[in-house]
Amino acid sequence: MRTFLNNFKKLVVEIIEGEGILYLISSLFQRFKKFVYVHMLRYKIKRLTKNYSIKSLVDFTYKTYEGLIKPKQKTSEIIQLLELLKPQKLHVIVEIGTMKGGTLFLLSRIATNDAIIISIDLPRAKFGGGYPKYRVPLYKSFVSKNQKIFLIRADSHSKFTLKKVQNLLKDKKVDLLFLDGDHTYRGVKKDFEMYKSLLNEQGIVGFHDIVVHPGDQDVNVNKLWNEIKEDYEYLEIVEDWDQQWAGIGYIKKKKR
Ligand SMILES: C[S@@+](CC[C@H](N)C(=O)[O-])C[C@H]1O[C@@H](n2cnc3c(N)ncnc32)[C@H](O)[C@@H]1O
Protein backbone atom coordinates (compact mmCIF):
# COMPACT_ATOMS: atom_id res chain seq x y z
CA MET A 1 0.00 0.00 0.00
CA ARG A 2 2.82 2.37 1.00
CA THR A 3 4.71 1.68 -2.27
CA PHE A 4 1.53 2.30 -4.22
CA LEU A 5 0.99 5.66 -2.45
CA ASN A 6 4.63 6.66 -3.01
CA ASN A 7 4.41 5.79 -6.70
CA PHE A 8 1.13 7.66 -6.99
CA LYS A 9 2.65 10.75 -5.31
CA LYS A 10 5.64 10.55 -7.67
CA LEU A 11 3.31 10.36 -10.68
CA VAL A 12 1.29 13.40 -9.53
CA VAL A 13 4.49 15.43 -8.99
CA GLU A 14 5.82 14.38 -12.42
CA ILE A 15 2.59 15.41 -14.14
CA ILE A 16 2.50 18.78 -12.32
CA GLU A 17 6.15 19.47 -13.12
CA GLY A 18 5.83 18.36 -16.73
CA GLU A 19 2.38 19.60 -17.75
CA GLY A 20 1.28 21.94 -14.97
CA ILE A 21 -1.42 21.72 -12.31
CA LEU A 22 -4.13 22.98 -14.67
CA TYR A 23 -3.48 20.02 -16.97
CA LEU A 24 -3.82 17.61 -14.03
CA ILE A 25 -7.07 19.21 -12.85
CA SER A 26 -8.56 19.26 -16.34
CA SER A 27 -7.63 15.58 -17.02
CA LEU A 28 -9.20 14.52 -13.72
CA PHE A 29 -12.27 16.58 -14.52
CA GLN A 30 -12.61 15.01 -18.01
CA ARG A 31 -12.55 11.51 -16.48
CA PHE A 32 -14.90 12.35 -13.66
CA LYS A 33 -17.28 14.15 -16.03
CA LYS A 34 -17.92 10.95 -18.03
CA PHE A 35 -19.02 9.04 -14.92
CA VAL A 36 -21.32 11.86 -13.92
CA TYR A 37 -22.74 12.13 -17.45
CA VAL A 38 -23.47 8.39 -17.53
CA HIS A 39 -25.67 8.71 -14.44
CA MET A 40 -27.33 11.92 -15.56
CA LEU A 41 -28.13 10.40 -18.94
CA ARG A 42 -29.79 7.37 -17.34
CA TYR A 43 -32.08 9.72 -15.49
CA LYS A 44 -32.82 11.72 -18.66
CA ILE A 45 -33.58 8.55 -20.66
CA LYS A 46 -36.04 7.35 -18.01
CA ARG A 47 -37.97 10.57 -18.48
CA LEU A 48 -38.08 10.45 -22.30
CA THR A 49 -41.60 10.01 -23.52
CA LYS A 50 -42.56 7.42 -26.14
CA ASN A 51 -43.77 9.91 -28.71
CA TYR A 52 -40.45 11.34 -29.81
CA SER A 53 -39.88 11.49 -33.56
CA ILE A 54 -37.01 9.47 -34.99
CA LYS A 55 -35.22 12.65 -35.99
CA SER A 56 -35.39 14.06 -32.46
CA LEU A 57 -34.14 10.77 -30.99
CA VAL A 58 -31.16 10.87 -33.35
CA ASP A 59 -30.54 14.52 -32.37
CA PHE A 60 -30.72 13.46 -28.73
CA THR A 61 -27.90 10.93 -29.22
CA TYR A 62 -25.66 13.48 -30.93
CA LYS A 63 -26.31 16.44 -28.67
CA THR A 64 -26.86 15.13 -25.15
CA TYR A 65 -23.85 15.31 -22.83
CA GLU A 66 -21.35 15.95 -25.59
CA GLY A 67 -22.50 13.00 -27.67
CA LEU A 68 -22.03 10.40 -24.92
CA ILE A 69 -24.13 7.88 -26.89
CA LYS A 70 -23.45 9.25 -30.35
CA PRO A 71 -23.83 6.59 -33.06
CA LYS A 72 -21.02 6.14 -35.56
CA GLN A 73 -23.38 6.70 -38.45
CA LYS A 74 -24.30 9.31 -41.05
CA THR A 75 -27.31 11.11 -39.61
CA SER A 76 -29.43 11.04 -42.75
CA GLU A 77 -28.71 7.33 -43.25
CA ILE A 78 -29.54 6.17 -39.74
CA ILE A 79 -32.74 8.25 -39.79
CA GLN A 80 -33.80 6.63 -43.08
CA LEU A 81 -33.00 3.15 -41.78
CA LEU A 82 -35.00 3.69 -38.57
CA GLU A 83 -37.97 5.10 -40.51
CA LEU A 84 -37.96 1.97 -42.66
CA LEU A 85 -37.60 -0.42 -39.75
CA LYS A 86 -40.08 1.09 -37.32
CA PRO A 87 -43.27 -0.15 -39.05
CA GLN A 88 -41.83 -3.67 -39.36
CA LYS A 89 -42.49 -4.65 -35.73
CA LEU A 90 -39.07 -5.78 -34.56
CA HIS A 91 -39.54 -8.22 -31.69
CA VAL A 92 -35.99 -9.57 -31.67
CA ILE A 93 -32.86 -7.59 -32.55
CA VAL A 94 -29.25 -8.75 -32.54
CA GLU A 95 -26.58 -6.09 -33.00
CA ILE A 96 -22.86 -6.73 -33.46
CA GLY A 97 -20.88 -3.59 -32.53
CA THR A 98 -22.23 -1.72 -29.49
CA MET A 99 -19.48 0.88 -28.91
CA LYS A 100 -21.00 4.10 -27.50
CA GLY A 101 -24.49 2.56 -27.60
CA GLY A 102 -25.83 4.95 -30.23
CA THR A 103 -27.47 2.44 -32.56
CA LEU A 104 -28.41 0.28 -29.58
CA PHE A 105 -30.36 3.15 -28.03
CA LEU A 106 -32.08 4.04 -31.32
CA LEU A 107 -32.97 0.45 -32.20
CA SER A 108 -34.42 -0.13 -28.75
CA ARG A 109 -36.68 2.89 -29.28
CA ILE A 110 -38.15 1.57 -32.53
CA ALA A 111 -38.45 -2.05 -31.38
CA THR A 112 -41.75 -3.41 -30.09
CA ASN A 113 -42.67 -2.94 -26.42
CA ASP A 114 -41.91 -6.60 -25.70
CA ALA A 115 -38.69 -6.77 -27.70
CA ILE A 116 -35.57 -8.75 -26.87
CA ILE A 117 -32.42 -6.86 -27.81
CA ILE A 118 -28.96 -8.39 -27.76
CA SER A 119 -25.82 -6.35 -28.44
CA ILE A 120 -22.36 -7.86 -28.79
CA ASP A 121 -19.03 -6.05 -28.53
CA LEU A 122 -15.50 -7.18 -27.84
CA PRO A 123 -13.63 -4.82 -25.48
CA ARG A 124 -10.62 -3.20 -27.17
CA ALA A 125 -11.43 -4.70 -30.58
CA LYS A 126 -10.61 -2.87 -33.81
CA PHE A 127 -13.09 -0.47 -35.38
CA GLY A 128 -14.08 1.33 -32.18
CA GLY A 129 -12.71 -0.50 -29.16
CA GLY A 130 -15.92 -1.45 -27.39
CA TYR A 131 -16.96 0.28 -24.16
CA PRO A 132 -15.90 0.38 -20.50
CA LYS A 133 -17.87 -1.63 -17.91
CA TYR A 134 -19.20 1.46 -16.16
CA ARG A 135 -21.43 2.08 -19.21
CA VAL A 136 -23.33 -1.20 -18.72
CA PRO A 137 -26.06 0.29 -16.42
CA LEU A 138 -26.52 3.12 -18.93
CA TYR A 139 -27.07 0.72 -21.84
CA LYS A 140 -29.41 -1.41 -19.72
CA SER A 141 -31.50 1.69 -19.05
CA PHE A 142 -32.26 2.03 -22.78
CA VAL A 143 -35.10 -0.46 -22.64
CA SER A 144 -38.62 0.01 -21.36
CA LYS A 145 -40.37 -2.10 -18.71
CA ASN A 146 -41.37 -5.05 -20.89
CA GLN A 147 -38.38 -5.06 -23.20
CA LYS A 148 -35.30 -7.13 -22.39
CA ILE A 149 -31.70 -6.20 -23.16
CA PHE A 150 -28.62 -8.43 -23.05
CA LEU A 151 -25.09 -7.11 -23.45
CA ILE A 152 -22.45 -9.62 -24.46
CA ARG A 153 -18.88 -8.39 -24.12
CA ALA A 154 -17.13 -11.01 -26.25
CA ASP A 155 -15.86 -11.87 -29.72
CA SER A 156 -18.82 -12.27 -32.06
CA HIS A 157 -16.80 -14.86 -34.02
CA SER A 158 -16.54 -17.23 -31.09
CA LYS A 159 -18.84 -20.24 -31.13
CA PHE A 160 -19.43 -19.63 -27.41
CA THR A 161 -20.85 -16.21 -28.19
CA LEU A 162 -23.20 -17.66 -30.78
CA LYS A 163 -24.26 -20.33 -28.29
CA LYS A 164 -24.93 -17.64 -25.67
CA VAL A 165 -27.15 -15.78 -28.15
CA GLN A 166 -29.00 -19.01 -29.00
CA ASN A 167 -29.55 -19.73 -25.30
CA LEU A 168 -30.91 -16.25 -24.71
CA LEU A 169 -33.27 -16.50 -27.67
CA LYS A 170 -34.50 -20.01 -26.86
CA ASP A 171 -36.90 -20.73 -29.75
CA LYS A 172 -37.30 -17.08 -30.83
CA LYS A 173 -36.11 -15.97 -34.27
CA VAL A 174 -34.35 -12.72 -35.09
CA ASP A 175 -36.19 -9.94 -36.95
CA LEU A 176 -33.15 -7.69 -37.37
CA LEU A 177 -29.47 -8.54 -37.41
CA PHE A 178 -27.41 -5.35 -37.50
CA LEU A 179 -23.77 -5.98 -38.46
CA ASP A 180 -21.42 -3.19 -37.39
CA GLY A 181 -18.55 -5.02 -35.67
CA ASP A 182 -15.52 -6.39 -37.49
CA HIS A 183 -15.38 -4.48 -40.80
CA THR A 184 -12.82 -6.66 -42.59
CA TYR A 185 -14.10 -8.81 -45.45
CA ARG A 186 -13.44 -12.04 -43.56
CA GLY A 187 -14.78 -10.59 -40.30
CA VAL A 188 -18.12 -9.33 -41.56
CA LYS A 189 -18.55 -12.44 -43.71
CA LYS A 190 -18.05 -14.62 -40.65
CA ASP A 191 -20.61 -12.60 -38.67
CA PHE A 192 -23.10 -12.88 -41.52
CA GLU A 193 -22.61 -16.60 -41.98
CA MET A 194 -22.69 -17.42 -38.28
CA TYR A 195 -25.73 -15.37 -37.30
CA LYS A 196 -27.98 -15.52 -40.38
CA SER A 197 -29.21 -18.95 -39.29
CA LEU A 198 -30.98 -17.20 -36.40
CA LEU A 199 -33.14 -15.05 -38.70
CA ASN A 200 -36.82 -15.57 -39.21
CA GLU A 201 -38.25 -16.07 -42.72
CA GLN A 202 -38.63 -12.33 -43.38
CA GLY A 203 -35.70 -11.31 -41.14
CA ILE A 204 -33.61 -8.30 -42.14
CA VAL A 205 -29.85 -7.95 -42.11
CA GLY A 206 -28.37 -4.45 -41.96
CA PHE A 207 -24.72 -3.93 -42.92
CA HIS A 208 -22.96 -0.74 -41.93
CA ASP A 209 -20.11 0.77 -43.99
CA ILE A 210 -20.96 -0.56 -47.45
CA VAL A 211 -19.35 2.49 -49.08
CA VAL A 212 -15.73 2.09 -50.23
CA HIS A 213 -13.34 3.36 -47.52
CA PRO A 214 -10.19 4.52 -49.34
CA GLY A 215 -8.75 5.83 -46.03
CA ASP A 216 -8.89 2.44 -44.28
CA GLN A 217 -7.80 -0.61 -46.21
CA ASP A 218 -9.12 -2.92 -43.48
CA VAL A 219 -12.72 -1.86 -44.08
CA ASN A 220 -14.06 -4.06 -46.86
CA VAL A 221 -17.74 -4.50 -46.09
CA ASN A 222 -18.42 -3.28 -49.65
CA LYS A 223 -16.77 -6.42 -51.06
CA LEU A 224 -19.10 -8.78 -49.20
CA TRP A 225 -22.05 -6.51 -49.90
CA ASN A 226 -21.49 -6.66 -53.67
CA GLU A 227 -21.10 -10.44 -53.55
CA ILE A 228 -24.39 -11.13 -51.78
CA LYS A 229 -26.86 -8.33 -52.42
CA GLU A 230 -28.29 -9.69 -55.69
CA ASP A 231 -29.34 -12.89 -53.94
CA TYR A 232 -31.78 -10.91 -51.78
CA GLU A 233 -34.31 -8.12 -51.91
CA TYR A 234 -31.98 -5.26 -51.11
CA LEU A 235 -31.78 -1.57 -50.45
CA GLU A 236 -28.82 0.78 -50.23
CA ILE A 237 -29.12 3.76 -47.91
CA VAL A 238 -26.25 5.97 -48.96
CA GLU A 239 -26.21 9.75 -48.83
CA ASP A 240 -23.34 10.05 -51.32
CA TRP A 241 -21.31 7.19 -52.81
CA ASP A 242 -18.22 9.44 -52.73
CA GLN A 243 -18.42 10.14 -48.99
CA GLN A 244 -15.66 7.54 -48.29
CA TRP A 245 -17.30 5.97 -45.21
CA ALA A 246 -20.65 4.75 -43.81
CA GLY A 247 -23.54 3.71 -46.05
CA ILE A 248 -26.07 1.11 -44.92
CA GLY A 249 -27.09 -2.00 -46.85
CA TYR A 250 -30.31 -3.78 -45.99
CA ILE A 251 -31.32 -7.27 -47.18
CA LYS A 252 -34.33 -9.52 -46.85
CA LYS A 253 -35.07 -12.92 -48.42
CA LYS A 254 -36.67 -12.66 -51.89
CA LYS A 255 -40.38 -13.54 -51.93
CA ARG A 256 -41.10 -16.62 -54.02
C1 LIG B 1 -18.22 1.04 -35.53
S1 LIG B 1 -18.32 0.46 -33.89
C2 LIG B 1 -20.05 0.21 -33.65
C3 LIG B 1 -20.83 1.49 -33.69
C4 LIG B 1 -22.27 1.38 -33.24
N1 LIG B 1 -23.00 0.35 -33.96
C5 LIG B 1 -22.96 2.70 -33.43
O1 LIG B 1 -23.04 3.20 -34.56
O2 LIG B 1 -23.46 3.25 -32.44
C6 LIG B 1 -17.70 -1.17 -34.08
C7 LIG B 1 -17.58 -1.96 -32.79
O3 LIG B 1 -17.40 -3.33 -33.13
C8 LIG B 1 -16.59 -3.93 -32.16
N2 LIG B 1 -15.97 -5.15 -32.73
C9 LIG B 1 -14.99 -5.26 -33.66
N3 LIG B 1 -14.71 -6.55 -33.88
C10 LIG B 1 -15.53 -7.28 -33.09
C11 LIG B 1 -15.71 -8.68 -32.84
N4 LIG B 1 -15.00 -9.62 -33.49
N5 LIG B 1 -16.65 -9.07 -31.94
C12 LIG B 1 -17.39 -8.14 -31.27
N6 LIG B 1 -17.25 -6.82 -31.45
C13 LIG B 1 -16.34 -6.39 -32.34
C14 LIG B 1 -15.58 -2.85 -31.78
O4 LIG B 1 -15.10 -3.07 -30.47
C15 LIG B 1 -16.41 -1.56 -31.92
O5 LIG B 1 -16.84 -1.10 -30.66
Coordinates of C-alpha atoms in Angstrom, one line a residue, residues 61-255:
T61 CA -27.9 10.9 -29.2
Y62 CA -25.7 13.5 -30.9
K63 CA -26.3 16.4 -28.7
T64 CA -26.9 15.1 -25.1
Y65 CA -23.9 15.3 -22.8
E66 CA -21.3 15.9 -25.6
G67 CA -22.5 13.0 -27.7
L68 CA -22.0 10.4 -24.9
I69 CA -24.1 7.9 -26.9
K70 CA -23.4 9.3 -30.4
P71 CA -23.8 6.6 -33.1
K72 CA -21.0 6.1 -35.6
Q73 CA -23.4 6.7 -38.4
K74 CA -24.3 9.3 -41.0
T75 CA -27.3 11.1 -39.6
S76 CA -29.4 11.0 -42.8
E77 CA -28.7 7.3 -43.3
I78 CA -29.5 6.2 -39.7
I79 CA -32.7 8.2 -39.8
Q80 CA -33.8 6.6 -43.1
L81 CA -33.0 3.1 -41.8
L82 CA -35.0 3.7 -38.6
E83 CA -38.0 5.1 -40.5
L84 CA -38.0 2.0 -42.7
L85 CA -37.6 -0.4 -39.8
K86 CA -40.1 1.1 -37.3
P87 CA -43.3 -0.1 -39.1
Q88 CA -41.8 -3.7 -39.4
K89 CA -42.5 -4.6 -35.7
L90 CA -39.1 -5.8 -34.6
H91 CA -39.5 -8.2 -31.7
V92 CA -36.0 -9.6 -31.7
I93 CA -32.9 -7.6 -32.6
V94 CA -29.2 -8.7 -32.5
E95 CA -26.6 -6.1 -33.0
I96 CA -22.9 -6.7 -33.5
G97 CA -20.9 -3.6 -32.5
T98 CA -22.2 -1.7 -29.5
M99 CA -19.5 0.9 -28.9
K100 CA -21.0 4.1 -27.5
G101 CA -24.5 2.6 -27.6
G102 CA -25.8 4.9 -30.2
T103 CA -27.5 2.4 -32.6
L104 CA -28.4 0.3 -29.6
F105 CA -30.4 3.1 -28.0
L106 CA -32.1 4.0 -31.3
L107 CA -33.0 0.4 -32.2
S108 CA -34.4 -0.1 -28.7
R109 CA -36.7 2.9 -29.3
I110 CA -38.1 1.6 -32.5
A111 CA -38.5 -2.1 -31.4
T112 CA -41.8 -3.4 -30.1
N113 CA -42.7 -2.9 -26.4
D114 CA -41.9 -6.6 -25.7
A115 CA -38.7 -6.8 -27.7
I116 CA -35.6 -8.7 -26.9
I117 CA -32.4 -6.9 -27.8
I118 CA -29.0 -8.4 -27.8
S119 CA -25.8 -6.4 -28.4
I120 CA -22.4 -7.9 -28.8
D121 CA -19.0 -6.1 -28.5
L122 CA -15.5 -7.2 -27.8
P123 CA -13.6 -4.8 -25.5
R124 CA -10.6 -3.2 -27.2
A125 CA -11.4 -4.7 -30.6
K126 CA -10.6 -2.9 -33.8
F127 CA -13.1 -0.5 -35.4
G128 CA -14.1 1.3 -32.2
G129 CA -12.7 -0.5 -29.2
G130 CA -15.9 -1.4 -27.4
Y131 CA -17.0 0.3 -24.2
P132 CA -15.9 0.4 -20.5
K133 CA -17.9 -1.6 -17.9
Y134 CA -19.2 1.5 -16.2
R135 CA -21.4 2.1 -19.2
V136 CA -23.3 -1.2 -18.7
P137 CA -26.1 0.3 -16.4
L138 CA -26.5 3.1 -18.9
Y139 CA -27.1 0.7 -21.8
K140 CA -29.4 -1.4 -19.7
S141 CA -31.5 1.7 -19.1
F142 CA -32.3 2.0 -22.8
V143 CA -35.1 -0.5 -22.6
S144 CA -38.6 0.0 -21.4
K145 CA -40.4 -2.1 -18.7
N146 CA -41.4 -5.1 -20.9
Q147 CA -38.4 -5.1 -23.2
K148 CA -35.3 -7.1 -22.4
I149 CA -31.7 -6.2 -23.2
F150 CA -28.6 -8.4 -23.1
L151 CA -25.1 -7.1 -23.4
I152 CA -22.5 -9.6 -24.5
R153 CA -18.9 -8.4 -24.1
A154 CA -17.1 -11.0 -26.2
D155 CA -15.9 -11.9 -29.7
S156 CA -18.8 -12.3 -32.1
H157 CA -16.8 -14.9 -34.0
S158 CA -16.5 -17.2 -31.1
K159 CA -18.8 -20.2 -31.1
F160 CA -19.4 -19.6 -27.4
T161 CA -20.9 -16.2 -28.2
L162 CA -23.2 -17.7 -30.8
K163 CA -24.3 -20.3 -28.3
K164 CA -24.9 -17.6 -25.7
V165 CA -27.1 -15.8 -28.1
Q166 CA -29.0 -19.0 -29.0
N167 CA -29.5 -19.7 -25.3
L168 CA -30.9 -16.2 -24.7
L169 CA -33.3 -16.5 -27.7
K170 CA -34.5 -20.0 -26.9
D171 CA -36.9 -20.7 -29.7
K172 CA -37.3 -17.1 -30.8
K173 CA -36.1 -16.0 -34.3
V174 CA -34.3 -12.7 -35.1
D175 CA -36.2 -9.9 -37.0
L176 CA -33.1 -7.7 -37.4
L177 CA -29.5 -8.5 -37.4
F178 CA -27.4 -5.4 -37.5
L179 CA -23.8 -6.0 -38.5
D180 CA -21.4 -3.2 -37.4
G181 CA -18.6 -5.0 -35.7
D182 CA -15.5 -6.4 -37.5
H183 CA -15.4 -4.5 -40.8
T184 CA -12.8 -6.7 -42.6
Y185 CA -14.1 -8.8 -45.5
R186 CA -13.4 -12.0 -43.6
G187 CA -14.8 -10.6 -40.3
V188 CA -18.1 -9.3 -41.6
K189 CA -18.5 -12.4 -43.7
K190 CA -18.1 -14.6 -40.7
D191 CA -20.6 -12.6 -38.7
F192 CA -23.1 -12.9 -41.5
E193 CA -22.6 -16.6 -42.0
M194 CA -22.7 -17.4 -38.3
Y195 CA -25.7 -15.4 -37.3
K196 CA -28.0 -15.5 -40.4
S197 CA -29.2 -19.0 -39.3
L198 CA -31.0 -17.2 -36.4
L199 CA -33.1 -15.1 -38.7
N200 CA -36.8 -15.6 -39.2
E201 CA -38.3 -16.1 -42.7
Q202 CA -38.6 -12.3 -43.4
G203 CA -35.7 -11.3 -41.1
I204 CA -33.6 -8.3 -42.1
V205 CA -29.9 -7.9 -42.1
G206 CA -28.4 -4.5 -42.0
F207 CA -24.7 -3.9 -42.9
H208 CA -23.0 -0.7 -41.9
D209 CA -20.1 0.8 -44.0
I210 CA -21.0 -0.6 -47.4
V211 CA -19.4 2.5 -49.1
V212 CA -15.7 2.1 -50.2
H213 CA -13.3 3.4 -47.5
P214 CA -10.2 4.5 -49.3
G215 CA -8.8 5.8 -46.0
D216 CA -8.9 2.4 -44.3
Q217 CA -7.8 -0.6 -46.2
D218 CA -9.1 -2.9 -43.5
V219 CA -12.7 -1.9 -44.1
N220 CA -14.1 -4.1 -46.9
V221 CA -17.7 -4.5 -46.1
N222 CA -18.4 -3.3 -49.7
K223 CA -16.8 -6.4 -51.1
L224 CA -19.1 -8.8 -49.2
W225 CA -22.1 -6.5 -49.9
N226 CA -21.5 -6.7 -53.7
E227 CA -21.1 -10.4 -53.5
I228 CA -24.4 -11.1 -51.8
K229 CA -26.9 -8.3 -52.4
E230 CA -28.3 -9.7 -55.7
D231 CA -29.3 -12.9 -53.9
Y232 CA -31.8 -10.9 -51.8
E233 CA -34.3 -8.1 -51.9
Y234 CA -32.0 -5.3 -51.1
L235 CA -31.8 -1.6 -50.5
E236 CA -28.8 0.8 -50.2
I237 CA -29.1 3.8 -47.9
V238 CA -26.3 6.0 -49.0
E239 CA -26.2 9.7 -48.8
D240 CA -23.3 10.1 -51.3
W241 CA -21.3 7.2 -52.8
D242 CA -18.2 9.4 -52.7
Q243 CA -18.4 10.1 -49.0
Q244 CA -15.7 7.5 -48.3
W245 CA -17.3 6.0 -45.2
A246 CA -20.6 4.8 -43.8
G247 CA -23.5 3.7 -46.0
I248 CA -26.1 1.1 -44.9
G249 CA -27.1 -2.0 -46.9
Y250 CA -30.3 -3.8 -46.0
I251 CA -31.3 -7.3 -47.2
K252 CA -34.3 -9.5 -46.9
K253 CA -35.1 -12.9 -48.4
K254 CA -36.7 -12.7 -51.9
K255 CA -40.4 -13.5 -51.9

